């Protein structure tokens, strides 16, 4: 009875995972219609919930279209390793993917790059002096990856931190924009990210109108960058409103 | 230090919480002497169980099982492999249980949890030995191609009785599994038949019929499990993490749909399980199996 193969037998997926490559037409207008029928400047509807994980100090679940993320926050708790004394708190972030997050079978490993980007986005907004000598752990698990993963993780992490009661200067929200040819698309899905010419992700504090992180890759012209920034700031403040409503609902539900 | 008197309501609110943290054993024993548990359950009663199917769109079958706060997400993806020469008619199931750092304060990123490989192995053994899945149903072309099912179970929230929730989610995921329709193309590789595409129709039609009948797996002898903890002379069914931390020992009984025992597991500990205790555990497991059968039955799973 074959229980589990001794050595890893090579397997292949019968499904065809094709990527349509758009011809590189820089000058002409591309007639691109978004797979889910959204407008170019329209974000996906957001579903946000706090208190998803009961064993954590604070947690949140976010679903933006097909991108589903759970973030748990533990702490402030004792710094485990024999670390040097620090009179400000420490932040530890980790982002990992499930093996079924992407359409092709992956290993589901920790995503080191996203972990460090999440760390940089959060360290500007958390008031570390309120928990000296201790560590706050922020762990994210991407259940399904449908595009703009890091932005969803960052927004969800800030919601989880608020649920855990960690003091912050403001909620942070993150939105990404994709540039295909001449058109800018906000909140791209996986197919759009696959054939984009440039990507732009911005994390900002909506009420304070300050940017904590900005990442730009690929080909961008200066007017495009300005337009993308305006789009993102606009979307971030709307997302900030949605997050606040979610927290208010959770707070009033617990009062009952 | 005096015991907090629970008859004084509001003034001892804070004290009850502190007492629970500092003297967990005495806190629980005071409840057990009244045949109750801190969350109000009877000793032999399991927590509310919910099962949801088909949540993961990238997987061929998936299920979410919640027992109380313990949440497990199971997903199956099918890939094609060449069967081994000793069993050319059989496919294979590769099961893995993950405890990501979000689920519990005790799990650290980069270091797999202590409990994870143990539960992974036990689940694998239980599912294969229960005979729930007939591996011959996973065969496509005898000797050349068979299905390999990758079953991944993720613990999203760890609050005790991890094995029970994981087994329930695995069973539900198998019932939700839809095997993709495939055909053998000219190169000897299996390809998926997508809805509207009409390529290679001639070579496809013969094989299509073969795979069309076997879209869902038949599940016989579905295993149901119940974990109990033994503490002095008390038997508590379906423990939470807090209860597991004060227990003397843990017993897991797995029964199948015809009340036959599939597996029995007692993990060391300071208590010896007398045959009377074991019989009570099995009785509780039988009741639980009926409850679970009803829950799965409501979702149309045979």
XYZ file of C-alpha atoms in Angstrom:
558
model
C 0.000 0.000 0.000
C 1.684 3.149 -1.152
C 1.360 5.443 1.814
C 3.841 8.133 0.994
C 6.555 7.884 -1.645
C 10.007 7.494 -0.165
C 11.771 9.951 -2.389
C 9.700 12.778 -3.866
C 8.204 11.322 -7.048
C 8.019 14.028 -9.674
C 4.456 15.011 -10.411
C 3.025 17.443 -12.862
C -0.181 19.341 -13.010
C -2.460 18.533 -15.914
C -3.814 22.053 -15.936
C -2.463 24.554 -18.384
C -1.269 27.625 -16.586
C -0.822 30.053 -19.426
C 0.197 33.672 -19.235
C -1.023 35.853 -22.016
C 1.707 38.236 -23.011
C 0.514 41.509 -24.405
C 2.456 42.881 -27.346
C 4.692 45.742 -26.250
C 2.939 48.705 -27.834
C 4.213 51.698 -25.993
C 2.726 54.348 -28.177
C -0.726 53.123 -29.000
C -3.542 52.906 -26.510
C -4.039 49.402 -25.276
C -7.551 48.121 -25.205
C -7.289 46.274 -21.939
C -10.421 45.298 -20.090
C -9.897 44.130 -16.548
C -10.725 40.460 -15.917
C -13.228 41.273 -13.196
C -14.882 44.101 -15.112
C -13.685 46.918 -12.873
C -12.824 50.435 -14.022
C -9.139 51.342 -14.169
C -9.445 53.470 -11.062
C -11.695 51.166 -9.114
C -10.494 49.050 -6.207
C -11.868 45.651 -5.339
C -14.552 45.497 -2.643
C -12.915 44.902 0.732
C -14.100 42.501 3.418
C -12.398 43.127 6.760
C -12.984 41.387 10.061
C -11.205 41.530 13.379
C -10.952 38.803 15.958
C -10.397 35.970 13.494
C -7.942 34.066 15.713
C -8.906 33.607 19.341
C -5.444 32.588 20.582
C -3.836 35.840 19.440
C -3.778 39.198 21.223
C -5.272 40.732 18.106
C -6.065 39.427 14.674
C -7.739 40.363 11.428
C -8.963 38.683 8.269
C -9.010 40.560 4.964
C -10.525 39.494 1.676
C -9.991 41.722 -1.356
C -11.456 39.849 -4.305
C -9.460 36.622 -4.409
C -6.670 37.738 -2.100
C -7.339 36.334 1.370
C -5.045 37.068 4.282
C -5.076 36.388 8.035
C -2.800 38.391 10.327
C -2.241 37.652 14.028
C -0.505 39.908 16.484
C 1.094 38.506 19.629
C 2.402 40.739 22.319
C 3.880 42.780 23.702
C 5.688 39.784 25.065
C 9.118 38.923 26.346
C 11.920 39.162 23.801
C 12.845 35.515 23.375
C 16.411 35.620 22.217
C 19.172 36.898 24.459
C 18.962 40.341 22.978
C 20.670 43.488 24.025
C 18.617 45.639 26.358
C 16.539 48.100 24.440
C 14.443 50.868 25.902
C 12.154 50.849 22.901
C 10.076 47.893 21.869
C 10.919 45.520 19.050
C 8.853 44.479 16.103
C 9.081 41.062 14.496
C 7.240 40.382 11.236
C 6.732 37.273 9.181
C 4.712 36.718 6.015
C 4.136 33.197 4.784
C 2.108 31.627 2.020
C 0.055 28.455 2.097
C 0.928 25.787 -0.450
C -2.388 26.380 -2.198
C -2.097 30.164 -2.325
C -1.075 30.359 -5.955
C -2.510 28.395 -8.892
C 0.721 26.418 -9.355
C 1.727 24.115 -6.514
C 4.328 25.920 -4.411
C 6.312 25.089 -1.349
C 4.504 27.531 0.891
C 7.654 28.991 2.370
C 8.122 32.197 4.284
C 8.375 35.177 2.044
C 11.443 36.935 3.380
C 11.167 39.980 1.135
C 7.569 40.690 2.061
C 8.388 40.144 5.729
C 11.026 42.834 5.667
C 8.813 45.201 3.663
C 5.990 44.706 6.170
C 8.458 45.468 8.941
C 9.530 48.703 7.279
C 5.958 49.765 6.670
C 4.934 49.183 10.277
C 7.953 50.478 12.138
C 7.188 54.062 11.203
C 3.710 53.978 12.647
C 3.926 51.901 15.842
C 4.864 53.788 18.981
C 7.682 51.524 20.072
C 8.426 53.527 23.207
C 5.182 52.311 24.742
C 6.479 48.758 25.145
C 10.160 48.867 26.106
C 12.143 45.652 26.498
C 9.367 43.596 24.893
C 8.554 42.407 21.379
C 5.432 42.627 19.313
C 5.104 39.793 16.776
C 3.080 40.298 13.627
C 2.502 37.121 11.637
C 0.671 37.003 8.340
C -0.573 34.001 6.386
C -1.707 34.467 2.806
C -4.442 31.899 2.229
C -5.010 32.755 -1.403
C -3.006 35.084 -3.599
C -5.127 37.038 -6.063
C -2.925 40.077 -6.664
C -1.662 43.048 -4.614
C -0.724 40.641 -1.833
C 1.623 42.904 0.069
C -0.798 45.837 0.174
C -3.544 43.653 1.567
C -1.135 42.182 4.134
C -0.092 45.640 5.312
C -3.642 46.941 5.671
C -4.718 43.772 7.443
C -1.692 43.967 9.766
C -2.563 47.484 10.819
C -6.127 46.367 11.563
C -4.815 43.471 13.650
C -2.498 45.791 15.564
C -5.441 48.053 16.334
C -7.415 45.006 17.482
C -4.548 44.058 19.784
C -4.451 47.506 21.319
C -0.867 48.323 20.287
C -0.418 52.074 20.254
C 0.085 53.578 16.832
C 0.189 57.092 15.410
C -2.534 56.216 12.926
C -3.957 53.284 10.999
C -1.952 52.578 7.867
C -3.388 51.512 4.568
C -1.601 50.299 1.474
C -2.642 50.337 -2.153
C -0.767 49.332 -5.262
C -1.020 50.581 -8.812
C 0.084 48.826 -11.979
C 1.214 50.532 -15.182
C 0.422 48.706 -18.422
C 1.437 50.670 -21.505
C 0.041 54.098 -20.818
C -2.812 53.178 -18.516
C -2.675 52.998 -14.771
C -4.682 50.360 -12.950
C -5.300 50.427 -9.272
C -5.361 47.268 -7.139
C -4.116 44.863 -9.828
C -4.997 41.182 -9.919
C -2.442 38.440 -10.597
C -2.913 38.476 -14.381
C -2.415 42.228 -14.534
C 0.671 41.998 -12.336
C 2.030 39.361 -14.660
C 2.093 41.668 -17.671
C 2.653 45.036 -16.105
C 5.370 47.436 -17.169
C 5.762 48.986 -13.768
C 4.404 48.614 -10.264
C 3.881 51.167 -7.559
C 2.927 50.484 -3.960
C 2.261 53.099 -1.354
C 1.572 52.802 2.340
C 0.264 55.882 4.061
C -1.381 57.154 7.213
C -4.681 58.540 5.928
C -5.506 60.978 8.723
C -2.029 62.413 8.940
C -1.525 62.415 5.176
C 1.971 60.979 5.611
C 3.570 58.215 3.582
C 5.402 55.485 5.502
C 6.569 53.435 2.546
C 6.699 53.831 -1.206
C 7.964 51.183 -3.619
C 8.373 51.770 -7.323
C 9.622 49.253 -9.864
C 9.698 49.137 -13.659
C 9.163 51.891 -16.210
C 7.529 55.082 -15.035
C 7.268 58.547 -16.482
C 7.096 61.463 -14.056
C 3.481 62.440 -14.856
C 2.487 58.805 -14.361
C 4.151 58.731 -10.975
C 2.280 61.841 -9.892
C -1.004 60.430 -11.111
C -0.336 57.130 -9.353
C 0.437 58.945 -6.114
C -2.810 60.865 -6.274
C -4.774 57.691 -7.009
C -3.155 55.891 -4.107
C -3.651 58.697 -1.608
C -7.308 58.846 -2.553
C -7.804 55.096 -2.308
C -5.865 54.917 0.960
C -8.116 57.421 2.672
C -11.216 55.540 1.516
C -9.738 52.280 2.749
C -8.910 53.994 6.031
C -12.585 54.858 6.444
C -13.595 51.254 5.822
C -11.073 50.046 8.407
C -12.339 52.509 10.993
C -15.934 51.360 10.417
C -14.837 47.783 10.883
C -13.161 48.599 14.193
C -16.144 50.593 15.394
C -18.476 47.710 14.586
C -16.262 45.270 16.432
C -16.102 47.567 19.450
C -19.850 48.110 19.592
C -20.513 44.403 19.106
C -18.359 43.562 22.096
C -20.135 46.104 24.235
C -23.470 44.373 23.761
C -3.222 32.479 50.216
C -6.989 32.198 50.446
C -9.123 30.910 47.638
C -11.127 33.534 45.773
C -14.705 33.119 46.833
C -16.808 32.963 43.703
C -19.973 33.978 45.542
C -18.757 37.590 45.622
C -19.614 38.813 42.134
C -18.261 42.056 40.799
C -15.671 42.750 43.438
C -13.863 39.555 42.601
C -14.052 40.004 38.795
C -10.369 40.753 38.523
C -9.469 38.164 41.115
C -11.154 35.372 39.180
C -9.039 36.088 36.121
C -5.866 36.321 38.156
C -6.772 33.158 40.075
C -7.302 31.367 36.772
C -3.814 32.324 35.624
C -1.949 31.733 38.855
C -3.680 28.589 40.131
C -5.085 26.928 36.997
C -5.296 23.505 38.609
C -7.393 24.636 41.562
C -9.578 26.756 39.289
C -10.405 23.739 37.136
C -10.852 21.355 40.020
C -13.385 23.623 41.650
C -15.380 23.460 38.420
C -14.907 19.733 37.987
C -16.247 19.027 41.458
C -19.546 20.502 40.223
C -19.292 18.404 37.027
C -18.848 21.494 34.927
C -16.124 23.132 32.925
C -15.235 26.826 32.888
C -17.035 27.390 29.593
C -20.175 25.765 30.994
C -19.969 22.468 29.149
C -20.720 19.069 30.601
C -17.668 16.865 31.055
C -18.456 14.602 28.134
C -19.692 17.241 25.723
C -17.749 18.497 22.742
C -17.780 22.100 21.531
C -19.929 23.444 18.685
C -18.709 22.098 15.385
C -19.060 23.814 12.020
C -17.884 22.563 8.621
C -17.786 24.684 5.446
C -16.862 23.351 2.030
C -15.279 24.710 -1.106
C -13.622 27.870 0.196
C -10.330 27.715 -1.686
C -10.797 28.363 -5.376
C -7.298 27.252 -6.408
C -7.754 23.784 -4.896
C -9.704 20.832 -6.266
C -11.379 20.234 -2.914
C -11.314 22.172 0.315
C -13.003 22.446 3.690
C -12.886 24.554 6.823
C -13.670 22.829 10.117
C -14.198 24.656 13.401
C -14.531 22.895 16.729
C -15.133 25.676 19.227
C -12.285 28.075 18.443
C -9.959 25.520 16.860
C -10.008 26.205 13.126
C -8.514 24.015 10.406
C -8.407 24.680 6.663
C -7.792 21.649 4.458
C -7.189 21.805 0.708
C -6.477 19.063 -1.838
C -4.717 19.563 -5.141
C -4.406 16.790 -7.672
C -1.344 16.243 -9.802
C -0.400 13.443 -12.145
C 2.360 10.982 -11.341
C 3.714 7.712 -12.672
C 2.600 4.907 -10.371
C 5.245 2.657 -8.854
C 5.897 -0.737 -10.411
C 4.587 -2.737 -7.419
C 1.228 -0.990 -7.533
C 0.581 0.186 -11.071
C -3.127 0.629 -10.444
C -2.923 2.872 -7.449
C -2.576 6.568 -6.907
C -1.190 8.218 -3.831
C -2.113 10.735 -1.148
C 0.508 12.998 0.414
C -0.771 14.564 3.602
C 0.861 17.379 5.486
C -0.237 19.247 8.563
C 1.067 22.767 9.071
C 0.924 24.997 12.102
C 1.703 28.482 10.842
C 2.834 31.093 13.376
C -0.571 32.809 13.319
C -2.303 29.963 15.074
C -0.757 29.999 18.509
C 1.576 32.075 20.675
C 3.821 29.060 21.097
C 4.714 28.695 17.411
C 7.693 30.657 16.084
C 8.336 31.366 12.417
C 11.128 29.268 10.989
C 10.786 26.558 13.636
C 8.018 24.041 12.989
C 5.785 23.481 16.016
C 6.482 20.416 18.157
C 3.012 19.042 17.659
C 2.892 19.448 13.876
C 4.886 16.438 12.598
C 3.278 14.178 15.222
C -0.241 15.099 14.160
C 0.788 14.935 10.513
C 1.977 11.352 10.852
C -1.012 10.260 12.925
C -3.452 11.771 10.448
C -1.706 10.115 7.551
C -1.798 6.724 9.280
C -5.409 7.087 10.352
C -6.726 8.100 6.950
C -4.852 5.412 5.088
C -5.576 2.611 7.524
C -9.264 3.410 7.824
C -9.752 2.456 4.198
C -11.739 5.587 3.528
C -10.068 6.109 0.182
C -9.578 3.354 -2.359
C -6.293 4.262 -4.009
C -7.332 2.315 -7.093
C -9.894 5.024 -7.793
C -7.016 7.404 -8.322
C -5.683 5.472 -11.272
C -5.878 7.049 -14.725
C -3.970 4.839 -17.098
C -2.756 1.603 -15.567
C 1.006 1.608 -15.187
C 1.458 5.003 -16.764
C -0.475 7.706 -14.969
C -2.250 8.046 -11.669
C -3.373 10.884 -9.429
C -1.267 12.150 -6.573
C -3.385 14.100 -4.114
C -1.566 16.731 -2.069
C -3.631 17.334 1.024
C -2.475 20.313 3.074
C -4.121 21.100 6.371
C -3.427 24.466 7.943
C -4.255 25.207 11.544
C -5.594 28.754 11.627
C -6.380 28.862 15.344
C -5.078 26.354 17.876
C -7.367 25.914 20.864
C -7.022 22.243 21.801
C -8.210 19.016 20.121
C -6.130 19.712 17.020
C -6.242 16.121 15.803
C -10.048 15.977 15.833
C -10.493 19.185 13.885
C -7.775 18.234 11.408
C -9.329 14.826 10.731
C -12.760 16.361 10.279
C -11.451 18.946 7.831
C -9.543 16.262 5.883
C -12.656 14.076 5.573
C -14.772 17.050 4.502
C -12.157 18.112 1.939
C -12.168 14.643 0.403
C -15.925 14.727 0.135
C -15.725 18.121 -1.592
C -13.050 16.923 -4.026
C -13.870 17.188 -7.726
C -11.291 15.394 -9.791
C -10.576 17.385 -12.957
C -11.554 15.791 -16.256
C -8.436 14.890 -18.184
C -7.365 13.155 -21.333
C -4.241 11.499 -22.630
C -2.667 13.452 -25.438
C -0.365 12.180 -28.168
C 2.842 12.679 -26.228
C 1.638 10.387 -23.473
C 1.025 13.268 -21.082
C -2.203 13.908 -19.324
C -3.790 17.235 -20.094
C -6.808 18.920 -18.686
C -9.847 19.376 -20.836
C -10.956 22.956 -20.499
C -14.528 24.019 -21.261
C -14.555 25.718 -24.631
C -11.310 24.715 -26.249
C -11.692 22.259 -29.107
C -8.183 21.120 -29.807
C -7.238 17.486 -30.326
C -10.812 16.382 -30.082
C -10.257 13.099 -31.850
C -7.698 11.713 -29.417
C -9.543 13.045 -26.435
C -12.974 11.508 -26.851
C -11.953 7.938 -25.969
C -10.208 8.817 -22.734
C -12.773 11.376 -21.752
C -15.336 8.712 -21.067
C -12.981 6.867 -18.745
C -12.416 9.821 -16.499
C -15.919 11.257 -16.594
C -17.414 8.545 -14.411
C -14.878 8.929 -11.651
C -15.204 12.618 -10.811
C -15.804 12.132 -7.101
C -14.173 9.656 -4.747
C -16.386 7.186 -2.923
C -15.747 7.431 0.777
C -16.438 4.331 2.810
C -15.674 3.892 6.506
C -15.292 7.575 7.311
C -13.228 7.917 10.514
C -14.449 10.137 13.358
C -12.272 10.977 16.308
C -12.631 12.278 19.812
C -9.811 13.432 22.065
C -10.323 13.158 25.814
C -8.114 14.136 28.681
C -7.836 12.147 31.875
C -7.348 14.088 35.043
C -7.541 12.179 38.307
C -10.864 10.365 37.948
C -12.381 12.850 35.521
C -12.646 12.337 31.803
C -13.047 15.542 29.817
C -14.005 15.326 26.172
C -12.712 17.816 23.582
C -10.259 19.865 25.670
C -9.278 23.464 25.069
C -5.608 24.523 25.166
C -6.000 25.609 28.780
C -7.438 22.244 29.785
C -4.708 20.418 27.879
C -2.098 22.254 29.913
C -3.371 20.895 33.228
C -4.153 17.377 32.130
C -2.470 14.187 33.254
C -2.765 12.455 29.930
C -4.500 12.567 26.562
C -6.458 9.804 24.852
C -7.656 9.877 21.242
C -10.138 7.326 19.946
C -10.935 7.069 16.241
C -14.045 5.141 15.217
C -15.447 4.620 11.763
C -19.032 4.852 10.590
C -19.796 1.286 11.640
C -18.489 1.928 15.172
C -15.368 -0.121 14.609
C -12.204 1.214 16.158
C -9.712 2.528 13.643
C -7.088 3.841 16.014
C -6.459 4.401 19.687
C -3.791 6.679 21.011
C -2.772 7.377 24.565
C 0.199 9.616 25.040
C 2.305 8.834 28.106
C 1.597 11.239 30.917
C 1.365 10.728 34.647
C -1.965 8.916 34.679
C -2.540 5.280 33.936
C -5.681 4.617 31.956
C -7.598 1.793 33.539
C -9.813 -0.285 31.284
C -12.873 1.402 32.779
C -11.528 4.796 31.714
C -10.804 3.485 28.251
C -14.309 2.085 27.943
C -15.795 5.450 28.945
C -13.629 7.208 26.360
C -14.836 4.828 23.685
C -18.457 5.424 24.736
C -17.964 9.168 24.466
C -16.302 8.693 21.077
C -19.295 6.687 19.891
C -21.673 9.493 20.827
C -19.417 12.029 19.160
C -19.236 9.934 15.996
C -23.046 10.055 15.793
C -23.000 13.848 16.173
C -20.330 14.245 13.509
C -22.124 11.885 11.155
C -25.177 14.064 11.487
C -23.210 17.240 10.819
C -21.572 15.785 7.721
C -24.886 14.295 6.646
C -26.514 17.717 6.717
C -23.954 18.820 4.178
C -24.823 15.951 1.877
C -21.752 13.838 2.424
C -22.242 10.071 2.347
